[in-house]
Amino acid sequence: MTKPKLSIIIPMRGGVEHSWLQELLKIQGNTEFILVYPPNVPFIPITEPRLCQIRSPLQGELIQRVTALLNASGEYVLSINCDEYIHPHIVAIAEDYFSNFPDSYFFRLKQVEFPFGKLPVDKPWGCLNNIKDIEIRKPNSEKNYSQEEKEYTMREIPIIPLDNKPDFLALFRGRKDHRGPHQENFDKKVWKNELVQETLKGIVPTFTIFGPLKYVPFWTADRLMGLSVQAKFFEPGKIAGHWLSLPEQLRTEDNPPNYPRKNRRYVLSELSILRQFPGFGYIWNLVVFNRGGIFMIWYPKDTLRSIAEKIGLKKPNISQ
């Protein structure tokens, strides 16, 4: 097979409509689609030579995404969810972007969100200008642009300031170094796959505790991958990528009511990052010197609240 230009990887769940995949397969160009299902969830019965469907040995968003990434062979890779729709010309957009910014690690797609059941599937996609013709704004110039101007310009995304010093006081007053124009997450971005594959070599061994005993977190591949790639190839002050402008390249439909978004214990995957990159103060601030970090393992407030609701000691919050 010809090497794909772009690999699109997606963790699946039960109950996904066939129409969603049919829309996704309208993407043009040299693309492969890798869908990874949890155990006991049937494949969508669609025959398409660009489509690879895999069943994960374990359930969980993280193991499904990592399994998909390990099978991705494209020059670029994009991780999305099974309720998201991609611009049919995304391959051409990726080629245009990286030809103009060959040193970038990634670019972020412009996203528009819709309530569940109200996504306008038949709405035509807009035509994005040539990348070289889109104005670029720097993070420190945000106040010089109106909100509308921001939507139609492309913003620089600096690399995470991983070389920040450890901040012990963050345990008492909260973190500050996570604020700023940098971005920790991996999803909704088109990455150079060679960087991703090299990073995976360091991530997968961290799932082994000792001998045959392994631990794979259920959630949070998004921040685990985004932080790890930037830490693996860290260059102080580097512009790691750009956030594209309107018209959008990604449309997202909210989760159906039977799949609500829930609290996720991010720190359980971030311990893996600390094992890999113990020399970065930013990661210590995230995992250890953070009231929402490792402290939550010893005092999991949201989990205790959920247990109290189930045994009748507390009334559930209907608004959640």
GROMACS .gro file of C-alpha atoms in nm, residues 11 13 16 65 81-84 113-119 188 219 252-262 264:
model
   29
   11PRO     CA    1  -1.159   0.547   2.004
   13ARG     CA    2  -1.798   0.327   2.185
   16VAL     CA    3  -2.233   0.502   1.710
   65ARG     CA    4  -0.608   0.576   2.150
   81ASN     CA    5  -1.379   1.134   1.881
   82CYS     CA    6  -1.669   0.938   1.734
   83ASP     CA    7  -1.899   1.242   1.750
   84GLU     CA    8  -1.681   1.472   1.537
  113GLU     CA    9  -1.959   2.278   1.858
  114PHE     CA   10  -2.325   2.176   1.826
  115PRO     CA   11  -2.581   2.033   2.074
  116PHE     CA   12  -2.653   1.661   2.044
  117GLY     CA   13  -2.890   1.591   1.753
  118LYS     CA   14  -2.856   1.940   1.602
  119LEU     CA   15  -2.536   1.913   1.399
  188LYS     CA   16  -0.800   1.820   1.756
  219TRP     CA   17  -0.901   0.814   3.056
  252THR     CA   18  -1.825   1.848   1.717
  253GLU     CA   19  -2.157   1.713   1.838
  254ASP     CA   20  -2.212   1.695   2.214
  255ASN     CA   21  -2.230   1.350   2.377
  256PRO     CA   22  -2.570   1.174   2.370
  257PRO     CA   23  -2.756   1.177   2.704
  258ASN     CA   24  -2.661   0.814   2.777
  259TYR     CA   25  -2.289   0.905   2.753
  260PRO     CA   26  -2.253   1.208   2.984
  261ARG     CA   27  -1.917   1.372   3.035
  262LYS     CA   28  -1.786   1.278   3.381
  264ARG     CA   29  -1.181   1.218   3.509
   0.00000   0.00000   0.00000
